[in-house]
Coordinates of C-alpha atoms and ligand atoms in Angstrom, one line a residue:
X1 CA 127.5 79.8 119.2
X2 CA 126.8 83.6 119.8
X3 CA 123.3 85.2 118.1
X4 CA 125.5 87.0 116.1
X5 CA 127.3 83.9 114.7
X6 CA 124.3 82.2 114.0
X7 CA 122.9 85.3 111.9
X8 CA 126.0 85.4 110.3
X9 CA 126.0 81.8 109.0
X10 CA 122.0 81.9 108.2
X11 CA 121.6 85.5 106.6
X12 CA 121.6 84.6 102.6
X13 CA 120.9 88.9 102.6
X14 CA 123.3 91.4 103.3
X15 CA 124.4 92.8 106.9
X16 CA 126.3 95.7 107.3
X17 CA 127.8 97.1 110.5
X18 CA 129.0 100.9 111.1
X19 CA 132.8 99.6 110.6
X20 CA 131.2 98.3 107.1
X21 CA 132.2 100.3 103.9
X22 CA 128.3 100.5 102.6
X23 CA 127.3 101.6 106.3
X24 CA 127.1 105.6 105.2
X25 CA 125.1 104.0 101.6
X26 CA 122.8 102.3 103.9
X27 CA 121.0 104.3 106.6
X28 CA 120.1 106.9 104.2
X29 CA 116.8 107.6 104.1
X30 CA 114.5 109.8 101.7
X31 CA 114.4 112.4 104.5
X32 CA 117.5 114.3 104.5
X33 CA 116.6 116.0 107.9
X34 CA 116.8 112.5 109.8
X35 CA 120.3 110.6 110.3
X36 CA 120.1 108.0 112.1
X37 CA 123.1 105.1 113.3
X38 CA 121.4 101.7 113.2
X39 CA 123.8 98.8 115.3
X40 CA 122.8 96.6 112.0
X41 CA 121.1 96.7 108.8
X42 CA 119.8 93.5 107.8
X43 CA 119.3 93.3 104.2
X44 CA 116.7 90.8 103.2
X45 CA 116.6 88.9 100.5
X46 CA 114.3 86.3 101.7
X47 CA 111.4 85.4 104.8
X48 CA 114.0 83.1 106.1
X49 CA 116.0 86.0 106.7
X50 CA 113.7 88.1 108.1
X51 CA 113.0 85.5 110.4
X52 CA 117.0 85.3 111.4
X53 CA 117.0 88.2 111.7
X54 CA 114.1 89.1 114.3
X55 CA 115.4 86.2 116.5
X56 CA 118.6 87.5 116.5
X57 CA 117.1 90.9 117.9
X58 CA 115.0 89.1 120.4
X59 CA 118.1 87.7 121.3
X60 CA 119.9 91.0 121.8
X61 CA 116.7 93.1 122.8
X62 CA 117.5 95.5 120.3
X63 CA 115.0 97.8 118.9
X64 CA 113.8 96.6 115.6
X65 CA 112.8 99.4 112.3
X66 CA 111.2 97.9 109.5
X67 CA 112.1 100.0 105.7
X68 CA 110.3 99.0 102.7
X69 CA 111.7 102.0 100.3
X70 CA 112.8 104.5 102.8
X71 CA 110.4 107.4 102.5
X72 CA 109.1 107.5 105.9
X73 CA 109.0 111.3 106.6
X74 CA 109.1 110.5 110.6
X75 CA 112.1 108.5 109.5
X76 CA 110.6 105.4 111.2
X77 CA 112.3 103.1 109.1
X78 CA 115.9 103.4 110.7
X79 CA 117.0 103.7 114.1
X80 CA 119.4 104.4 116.7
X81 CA 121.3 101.6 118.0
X82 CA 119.1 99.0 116.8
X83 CA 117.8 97.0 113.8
X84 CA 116.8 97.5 110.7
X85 CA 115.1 94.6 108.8
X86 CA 115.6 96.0 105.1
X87 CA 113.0 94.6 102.5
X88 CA 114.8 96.1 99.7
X89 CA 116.4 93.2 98.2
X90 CA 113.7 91.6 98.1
X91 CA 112.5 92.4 94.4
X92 CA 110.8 89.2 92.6
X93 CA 108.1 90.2 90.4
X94 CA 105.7 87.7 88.8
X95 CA 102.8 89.3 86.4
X96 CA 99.9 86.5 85.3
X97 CA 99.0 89.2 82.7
X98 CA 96.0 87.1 81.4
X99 CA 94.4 86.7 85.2
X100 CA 95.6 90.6 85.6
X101 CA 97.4 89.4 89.1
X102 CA 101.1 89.9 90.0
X103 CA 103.1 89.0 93.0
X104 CA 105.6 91.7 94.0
X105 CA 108.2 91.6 96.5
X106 CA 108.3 94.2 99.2
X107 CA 111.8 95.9 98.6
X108 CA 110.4 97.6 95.0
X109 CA 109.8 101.2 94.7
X110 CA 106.8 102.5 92.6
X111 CA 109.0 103.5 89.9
X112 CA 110.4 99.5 89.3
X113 CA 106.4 98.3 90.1
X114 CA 104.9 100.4 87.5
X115 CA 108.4 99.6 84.5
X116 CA 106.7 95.9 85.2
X117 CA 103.2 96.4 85.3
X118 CA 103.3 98.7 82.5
X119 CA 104.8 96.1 79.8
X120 CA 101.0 94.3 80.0
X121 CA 99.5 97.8 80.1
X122 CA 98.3 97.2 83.9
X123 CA 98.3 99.1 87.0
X124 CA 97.1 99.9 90.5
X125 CA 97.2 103.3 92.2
X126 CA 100.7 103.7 92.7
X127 CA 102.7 106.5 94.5
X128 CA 103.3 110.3 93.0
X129 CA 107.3 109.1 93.3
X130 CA 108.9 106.2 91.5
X131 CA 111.8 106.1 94.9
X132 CA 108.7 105.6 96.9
X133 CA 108.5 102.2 98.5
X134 CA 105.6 99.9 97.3
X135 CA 105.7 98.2 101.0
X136 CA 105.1 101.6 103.5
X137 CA 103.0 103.2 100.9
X138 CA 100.7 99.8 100.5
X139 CA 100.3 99.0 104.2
X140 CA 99.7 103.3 105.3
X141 CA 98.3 105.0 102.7
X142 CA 97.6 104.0 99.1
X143 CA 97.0 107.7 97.6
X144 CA 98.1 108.5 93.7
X145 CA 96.5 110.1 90.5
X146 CA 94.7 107.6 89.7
X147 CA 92.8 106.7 92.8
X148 CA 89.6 108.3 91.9
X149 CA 89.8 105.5 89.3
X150 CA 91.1 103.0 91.3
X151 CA 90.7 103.9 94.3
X152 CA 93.6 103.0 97.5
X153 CA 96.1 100.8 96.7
X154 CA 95.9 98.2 99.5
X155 CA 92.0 97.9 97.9
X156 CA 93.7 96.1 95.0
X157 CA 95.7 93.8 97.7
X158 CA 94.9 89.9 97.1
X159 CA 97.3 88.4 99.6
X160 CA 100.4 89.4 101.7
X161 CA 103.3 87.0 103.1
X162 CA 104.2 88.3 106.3
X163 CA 106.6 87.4 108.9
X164 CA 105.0 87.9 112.3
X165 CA 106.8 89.4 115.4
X166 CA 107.3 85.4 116.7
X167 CA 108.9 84.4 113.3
X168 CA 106.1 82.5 111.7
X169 CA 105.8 82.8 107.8
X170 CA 101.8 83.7 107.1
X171 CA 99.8 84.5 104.5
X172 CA 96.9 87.1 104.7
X173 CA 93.9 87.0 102.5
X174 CA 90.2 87.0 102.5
X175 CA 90.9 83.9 103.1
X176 CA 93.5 83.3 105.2
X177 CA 93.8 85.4 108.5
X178 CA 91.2 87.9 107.3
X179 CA 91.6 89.9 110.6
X180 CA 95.6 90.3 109.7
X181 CA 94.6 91.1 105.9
X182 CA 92.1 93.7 106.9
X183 CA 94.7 95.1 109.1
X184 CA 97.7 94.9 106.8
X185 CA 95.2 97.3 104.7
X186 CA 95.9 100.6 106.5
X187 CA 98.0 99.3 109.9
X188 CA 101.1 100.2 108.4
X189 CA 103.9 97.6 109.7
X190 CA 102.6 97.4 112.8
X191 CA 101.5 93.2 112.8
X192 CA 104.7 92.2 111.0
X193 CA 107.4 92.0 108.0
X194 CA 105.8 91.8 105.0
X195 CA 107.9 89.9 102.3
X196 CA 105.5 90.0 99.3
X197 CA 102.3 91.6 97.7
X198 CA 100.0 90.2 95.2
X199 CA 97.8 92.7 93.6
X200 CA 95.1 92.3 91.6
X201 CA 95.8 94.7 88.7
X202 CA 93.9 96.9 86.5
X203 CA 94.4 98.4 82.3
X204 CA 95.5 101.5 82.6
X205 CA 97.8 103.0 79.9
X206 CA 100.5 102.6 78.2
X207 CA 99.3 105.2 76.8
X208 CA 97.7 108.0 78.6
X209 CA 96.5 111.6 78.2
X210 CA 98.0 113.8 80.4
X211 CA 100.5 116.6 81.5
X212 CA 101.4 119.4 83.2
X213 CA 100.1 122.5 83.4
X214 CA 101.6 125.7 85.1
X215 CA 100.1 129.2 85.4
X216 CA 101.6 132.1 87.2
X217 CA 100.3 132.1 91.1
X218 CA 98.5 135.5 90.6
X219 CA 95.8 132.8 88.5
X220 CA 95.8 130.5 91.5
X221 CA 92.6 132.2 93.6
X222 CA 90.6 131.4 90.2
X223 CA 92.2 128.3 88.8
X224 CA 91.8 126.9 92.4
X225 CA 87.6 127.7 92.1
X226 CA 87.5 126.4 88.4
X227 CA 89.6 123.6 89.0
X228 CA 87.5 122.3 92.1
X229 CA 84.3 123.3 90.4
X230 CA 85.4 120.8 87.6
X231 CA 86.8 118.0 89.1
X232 CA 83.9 117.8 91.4
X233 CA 82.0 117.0 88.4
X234 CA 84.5 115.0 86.7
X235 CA 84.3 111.4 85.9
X236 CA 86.4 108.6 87.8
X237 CA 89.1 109.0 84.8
X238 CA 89.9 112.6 85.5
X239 CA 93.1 112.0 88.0
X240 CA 96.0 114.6 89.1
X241 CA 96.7 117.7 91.4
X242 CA 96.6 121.6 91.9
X243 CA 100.2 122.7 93.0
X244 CA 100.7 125.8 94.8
X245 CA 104.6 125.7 93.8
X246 CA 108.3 127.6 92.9
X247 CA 108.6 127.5 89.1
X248 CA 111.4 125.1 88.7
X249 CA 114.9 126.5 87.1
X250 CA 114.2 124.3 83.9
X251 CA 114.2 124.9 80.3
X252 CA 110.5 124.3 79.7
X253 CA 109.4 126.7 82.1
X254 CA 110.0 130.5 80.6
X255 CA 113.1 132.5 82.1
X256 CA 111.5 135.2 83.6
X257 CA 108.8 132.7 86.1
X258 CA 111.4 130.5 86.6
X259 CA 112.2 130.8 90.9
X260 CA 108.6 132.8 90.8
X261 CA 105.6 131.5 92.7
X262 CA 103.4 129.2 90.5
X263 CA 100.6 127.4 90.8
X264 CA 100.8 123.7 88.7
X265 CA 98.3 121.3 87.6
X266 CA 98.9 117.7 87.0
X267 CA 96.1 116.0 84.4
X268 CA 95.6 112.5 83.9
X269 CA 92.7 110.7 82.6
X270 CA 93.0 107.4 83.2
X271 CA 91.2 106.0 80.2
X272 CA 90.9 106.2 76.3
X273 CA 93.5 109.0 74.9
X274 CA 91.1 110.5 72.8
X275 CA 88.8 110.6 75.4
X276 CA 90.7 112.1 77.8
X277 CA 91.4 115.0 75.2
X278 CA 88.1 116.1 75.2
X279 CA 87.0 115.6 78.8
X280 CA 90.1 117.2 80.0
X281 CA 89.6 120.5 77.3
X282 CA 88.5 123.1 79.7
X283 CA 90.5 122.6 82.1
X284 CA 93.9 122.5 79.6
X285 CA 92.3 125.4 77.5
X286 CA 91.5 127.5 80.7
X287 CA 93.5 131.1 81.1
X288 CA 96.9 131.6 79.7
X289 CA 99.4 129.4 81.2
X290 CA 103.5 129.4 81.6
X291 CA 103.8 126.0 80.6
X292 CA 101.5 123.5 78.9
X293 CA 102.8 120.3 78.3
X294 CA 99.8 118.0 78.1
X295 CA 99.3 115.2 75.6
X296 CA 98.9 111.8 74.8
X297 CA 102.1 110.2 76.5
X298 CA 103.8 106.9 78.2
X299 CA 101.5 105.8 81.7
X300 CA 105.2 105.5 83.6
X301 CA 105.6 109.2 82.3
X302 CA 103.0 110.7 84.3
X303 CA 104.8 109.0 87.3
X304 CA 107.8 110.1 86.9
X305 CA 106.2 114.5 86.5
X306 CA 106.9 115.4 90.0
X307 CA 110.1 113.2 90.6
X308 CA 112.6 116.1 90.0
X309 CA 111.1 118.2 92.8
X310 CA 111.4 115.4 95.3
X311 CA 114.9 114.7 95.2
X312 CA 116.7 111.7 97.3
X313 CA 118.0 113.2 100.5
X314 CA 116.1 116.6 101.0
X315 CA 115.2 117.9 104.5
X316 CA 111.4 117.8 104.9
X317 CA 108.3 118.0 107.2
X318 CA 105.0 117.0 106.1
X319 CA 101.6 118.1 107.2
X320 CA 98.5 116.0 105.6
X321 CA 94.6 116.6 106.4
X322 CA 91.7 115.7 104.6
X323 CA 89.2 118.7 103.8
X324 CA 85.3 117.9 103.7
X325 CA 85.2 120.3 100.9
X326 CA 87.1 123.4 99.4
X327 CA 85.2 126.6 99.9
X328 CA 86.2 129.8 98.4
X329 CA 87.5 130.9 101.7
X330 CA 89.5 127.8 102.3
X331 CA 91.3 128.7 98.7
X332 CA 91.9 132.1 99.9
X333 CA 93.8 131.1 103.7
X334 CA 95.6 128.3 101.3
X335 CA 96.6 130.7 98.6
X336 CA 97.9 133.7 101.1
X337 CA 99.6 131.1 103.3
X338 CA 101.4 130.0 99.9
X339 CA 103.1 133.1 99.7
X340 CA 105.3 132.3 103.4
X341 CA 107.6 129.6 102.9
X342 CA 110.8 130.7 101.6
X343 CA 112.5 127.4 100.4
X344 CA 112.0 127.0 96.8
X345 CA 110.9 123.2 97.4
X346 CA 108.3 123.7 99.9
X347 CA 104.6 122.9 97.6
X348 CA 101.5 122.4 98.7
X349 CA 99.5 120.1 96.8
X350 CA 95.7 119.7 96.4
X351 CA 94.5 116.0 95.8
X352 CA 90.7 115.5 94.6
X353 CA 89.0 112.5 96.0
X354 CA 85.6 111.3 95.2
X355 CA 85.2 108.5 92.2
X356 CA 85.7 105.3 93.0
X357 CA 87.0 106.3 96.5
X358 CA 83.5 107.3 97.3
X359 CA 81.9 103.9 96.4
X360 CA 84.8 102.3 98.3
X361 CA 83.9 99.5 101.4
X362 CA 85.0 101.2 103.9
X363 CA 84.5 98.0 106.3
X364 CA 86.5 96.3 104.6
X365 CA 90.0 98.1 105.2
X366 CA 91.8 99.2 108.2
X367 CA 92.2 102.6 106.7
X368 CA 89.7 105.3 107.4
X369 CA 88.8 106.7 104.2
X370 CA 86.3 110.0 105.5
X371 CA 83.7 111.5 103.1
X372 CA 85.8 114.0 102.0
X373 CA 86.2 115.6 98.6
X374 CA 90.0 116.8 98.8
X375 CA 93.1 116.2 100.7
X376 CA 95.8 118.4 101.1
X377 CA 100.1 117.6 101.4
X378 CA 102.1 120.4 102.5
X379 CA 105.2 119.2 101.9
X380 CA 107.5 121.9 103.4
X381 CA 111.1 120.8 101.9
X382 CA 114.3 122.4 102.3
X383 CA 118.3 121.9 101.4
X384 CA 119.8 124.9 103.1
X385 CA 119.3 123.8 107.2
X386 CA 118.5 127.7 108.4
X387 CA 115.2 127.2 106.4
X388 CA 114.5 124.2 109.1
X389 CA 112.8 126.0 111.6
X390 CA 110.6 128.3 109.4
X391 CA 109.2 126.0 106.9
X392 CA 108.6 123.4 109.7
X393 CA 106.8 126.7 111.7
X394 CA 104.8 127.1 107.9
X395 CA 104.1 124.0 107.5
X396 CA 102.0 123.8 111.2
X397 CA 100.3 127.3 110.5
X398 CA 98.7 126.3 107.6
X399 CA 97.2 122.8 109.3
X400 CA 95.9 125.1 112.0
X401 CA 94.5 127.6 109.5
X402 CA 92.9 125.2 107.0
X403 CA 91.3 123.3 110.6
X404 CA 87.8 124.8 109.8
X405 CA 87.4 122.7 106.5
X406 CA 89.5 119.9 107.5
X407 CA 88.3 116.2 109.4
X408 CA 92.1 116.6 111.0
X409 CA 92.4 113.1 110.0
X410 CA 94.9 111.6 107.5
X411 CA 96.5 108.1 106.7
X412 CA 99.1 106.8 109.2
X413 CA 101.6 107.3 107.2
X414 CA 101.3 111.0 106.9
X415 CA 101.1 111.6 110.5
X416 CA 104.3 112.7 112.2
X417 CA 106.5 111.5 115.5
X418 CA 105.5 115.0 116.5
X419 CA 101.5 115.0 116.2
X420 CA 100.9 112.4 119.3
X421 CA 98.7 109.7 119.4
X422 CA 95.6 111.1 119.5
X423 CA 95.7 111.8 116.2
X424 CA 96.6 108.2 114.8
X425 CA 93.5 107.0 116.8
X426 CA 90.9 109.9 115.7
X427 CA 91.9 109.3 111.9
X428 CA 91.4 105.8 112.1
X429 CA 88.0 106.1 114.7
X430 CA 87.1 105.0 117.9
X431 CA 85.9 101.1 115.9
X432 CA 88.5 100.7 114.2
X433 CA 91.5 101.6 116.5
X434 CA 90.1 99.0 118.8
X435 CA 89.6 96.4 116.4
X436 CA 93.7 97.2 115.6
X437 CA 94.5 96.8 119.2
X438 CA 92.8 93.7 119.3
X439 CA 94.9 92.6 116.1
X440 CA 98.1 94.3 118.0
X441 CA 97.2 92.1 121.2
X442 CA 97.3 88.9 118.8
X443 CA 99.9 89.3 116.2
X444 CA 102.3 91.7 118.3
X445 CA 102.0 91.7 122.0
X446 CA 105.2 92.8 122.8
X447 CA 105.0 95.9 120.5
X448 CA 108.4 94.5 118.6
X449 CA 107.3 96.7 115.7
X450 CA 107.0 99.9 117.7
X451 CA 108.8 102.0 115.6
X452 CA 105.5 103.1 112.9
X453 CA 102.6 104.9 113.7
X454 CA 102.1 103.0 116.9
X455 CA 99.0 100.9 117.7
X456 CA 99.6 99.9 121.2
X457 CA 99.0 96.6 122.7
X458 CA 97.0 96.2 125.8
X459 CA 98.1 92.6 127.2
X460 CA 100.8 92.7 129.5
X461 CA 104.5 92.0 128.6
X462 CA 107.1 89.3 129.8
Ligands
FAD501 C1 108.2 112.6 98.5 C2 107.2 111.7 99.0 C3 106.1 111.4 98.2 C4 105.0 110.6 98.7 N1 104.0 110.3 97.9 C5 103.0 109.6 98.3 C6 101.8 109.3 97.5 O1 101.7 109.7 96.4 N2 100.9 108.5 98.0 C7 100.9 108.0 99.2 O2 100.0 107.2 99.6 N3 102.0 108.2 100.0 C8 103.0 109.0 99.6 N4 104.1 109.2 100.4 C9 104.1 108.7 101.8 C10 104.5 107.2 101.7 O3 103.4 106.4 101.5 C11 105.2 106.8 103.0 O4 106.3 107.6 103.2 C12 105.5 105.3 103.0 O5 105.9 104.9 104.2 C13 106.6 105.0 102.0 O6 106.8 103.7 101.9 P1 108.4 103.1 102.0 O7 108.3 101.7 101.8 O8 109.2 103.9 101.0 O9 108.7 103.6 103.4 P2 109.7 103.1 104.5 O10 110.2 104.4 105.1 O11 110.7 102.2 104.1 O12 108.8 102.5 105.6 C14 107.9 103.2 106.3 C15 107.2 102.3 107.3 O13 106.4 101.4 106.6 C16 106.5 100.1 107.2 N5 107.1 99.2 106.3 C17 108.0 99.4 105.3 N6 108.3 98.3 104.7 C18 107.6 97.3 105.3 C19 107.5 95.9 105.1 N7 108.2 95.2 104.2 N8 106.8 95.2 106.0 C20 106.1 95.8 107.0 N9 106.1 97.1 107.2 C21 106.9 97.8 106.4 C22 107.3 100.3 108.5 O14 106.5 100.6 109.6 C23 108.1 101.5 108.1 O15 108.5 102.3 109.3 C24 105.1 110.0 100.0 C25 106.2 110.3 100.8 C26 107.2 111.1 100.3 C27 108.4 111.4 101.2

């Protein structure tokens, strides 16, 4: 019996093939700019699966992507001519709401994670948008607006079922394979399939206070200055972002700023309502802004804010860097490079670390959390294709101009097919690259999962 045959008959999933009807459907990704032609999607629904399929690609030495929700910028999670092992279907949720644990299979996006969570009035720090996959976000960075209270997302992992690059079914813990758990914490997909996540989850919401802000970008020099000067302050609660942004075309915003250069906050405080009222006062009472629309409102709200601006199937490029602080002069290069990108979709936004991600063990994750107080995402996005060029060429100014205050270090997911290798081993440092080549050499000596933000194995092949 042919490979293909035997996938056929064992696959309980899905498989589609370019002569398939839900071919087009399928190899879409979040990142308009990429289109790629896969040989096969496997569609997953279960480990067994998974397993059928890798075996079948070993079989047929094809190249082998791994998609959790599809968001990969670098659009590592399809591929030309090969495989790609879809988690998607794979969407079993199980909350123990009294323990404050939940098991959550790898094909949900942050938007289906938090609708679940939400019903006990528990969280962990999720993604800024619900299409976002809970798998690549877990595994490469973990970032939200809530992480000063929470900290990373893989720091509320428990466990992870994996399917390894040989086709065994493991589980990671503290318990069992702690080397593969501490690298599944930060090593993005490189050490296998991961089928399912079980979090340890925290009370946030459902209730929240929070909102969104917007001022006209003229305010943004100052609001940048008092906005840094407070958070810095802040308690863990205080959550959100500065946006240096286009005033979006909609009702809420007033006619004459909409299409006009902005600058946006998003509030959270991820506590007590009334609580967050008062805390948050200065900052919501602070100039005269466009648009306030901040007040006590519904946890899965807040994660939905920025969803409109981050359609499904946009072009974008995406340059991330964390800043050991934000000087006045570091506002300044930021706010006068704001004013270059001509797509109305491009943003940069301003992430405030510190809270619980100071206190965080860094020893204990693969990902390389640096003292840092901020983090930057210039997220240069486009839908007419002659913007391509220019807010790409924007988008690697302003990393070079803001290299001064930044570490030039960033999670693996946010680093691009374009920015080499150095940079994947100088964000994670010289210890703990090595101790993810050693767990590359044991789980994945054949580099089967190649296609990621690479971590090379050393031992020789065939
Ligand atoms: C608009 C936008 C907003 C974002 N916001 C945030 C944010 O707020 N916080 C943040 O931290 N990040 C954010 N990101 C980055 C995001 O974390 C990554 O794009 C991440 O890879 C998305 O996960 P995914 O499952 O959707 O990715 P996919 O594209 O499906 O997968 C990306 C990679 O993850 C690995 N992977 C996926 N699924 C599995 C699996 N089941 N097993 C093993 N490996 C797997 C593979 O290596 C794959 O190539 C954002 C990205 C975009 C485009």
């Amino acid at each position: 019996m042919s490979t293909q045959t035997t996938l056929d008959s064992q696959f309980t999933g899905e498989l589609i093939r370019p002569d398939d009807p839900g071919y087009d459907e399928a190899r879409q990704i979040f990142n308009g700019a990429i289109d790629k032609r896969p040989a096969l999607i496997a569609r997953c629904a279960t480990p067994g699966d998974v397993q059928a399929a890798l075996a079948h690609a070993r079989e047929q030495e094809l190249a082998v992507a791994v998609r959790g929700g599809g968001h990969s910028t670098a659009g590592y999670c399809s591929c030309d001519g090969g495989l790609v092992i879809d988690t998607g279907p794979m969407k079993n949720i199980e909350i123990d709401a009294e323990a404050r644990t939940g098991r959550f299979g790898a094909g949900l996006t942050w938007g289906e994670f938090d609708a679940a969570t939400q019903e006990h009035g528990l969280a962990v720090t999720g993604g800024r948008v619900t299409h976002t996959g809970i798998a690549g976000l877990t595994l490469g960075s973990g970032s939200g607006w809530i992480d000063r209270k929470l900290g990373a997302t893989c720091e509320s992992l428990i466990s992870a079922q994996v399917v390894t690059a040989d086709g065994r079914v493991l589980r990671a813990s503290a318990d069992e394979n702690p080397e593969l758990f501490w690298g599944l914490k930060g090593g993005g997909g490189n050490f296998g399939v991961v089928t399912e996540f079980e979090f340890r989850l925290h009370p946030i919401g459902p209730i929240v206070y929070a909102g969104m802000i917007m001022h006209p970008r003229s305010a943004a020099p100052e609001l940048m200055r008092f906005y840094r000067d407070f958070v810095e302050q802040a308690p863990d609660e205080v959550g959100g972002g500065l946006a240096l942004l286009t005033a979006p075309p909609e009702e809420f915003v007033p006619e004459e700023a909409r299409g006009k250069p902005a600058t946006g906050l998003i509030v959270v405080y991820a506590g007590d309502p009334r609580e967050g009222e008062e805390v948050l006062r200065p900052l919501v009472e602070w100039g005269e802004p466009l648009v306030k629309m901040v007040q006590p409102m519904p946890y899965v709200a807040v994660q939905q804010m920025i969803d409109a601006g981050n359609p499904w199937g946009i072009s974008e490029y995406l340059k991330v860097d964390y800043l050991r602080e934000l000087p006045d002069e570091a506002i300044d290069t930021a706010v006068a490079l704001a004013a270059e990108p001509q797509s109305p979709f491009t943003q940069i936004i301003f992430a405030p670390l510190g809270g619980a991600l100071d206190r965080t063990d860094r020893d204990a994750m693969a990902l390389n959390l640096p003292e840092s107080k901020w983090f930057y995402f210039y997220l240069a996005m486009w839908q007419d294709p002659a913007l391509a060029e220019h807010e790409t060429a924007c988008a690697r100014a302003f990393m070079e101009a803001m290299r001064p205050w930044t570490h030039y270090q960033a999670p693996p997911n946010f680093i691009g097919a374009d920015e080499g290798a150095a940079r994947l081993r100088a964000s994670y440092g010289d210890e703990k690259f090595a101790r993810l080549v050693a767990l590359k050499d044991e789980y994945d000596p054949d580099n089967v999962f190649a296609l990621n933000q690479n971590i090379p194995p050393t031992v020789p092949t065939g």
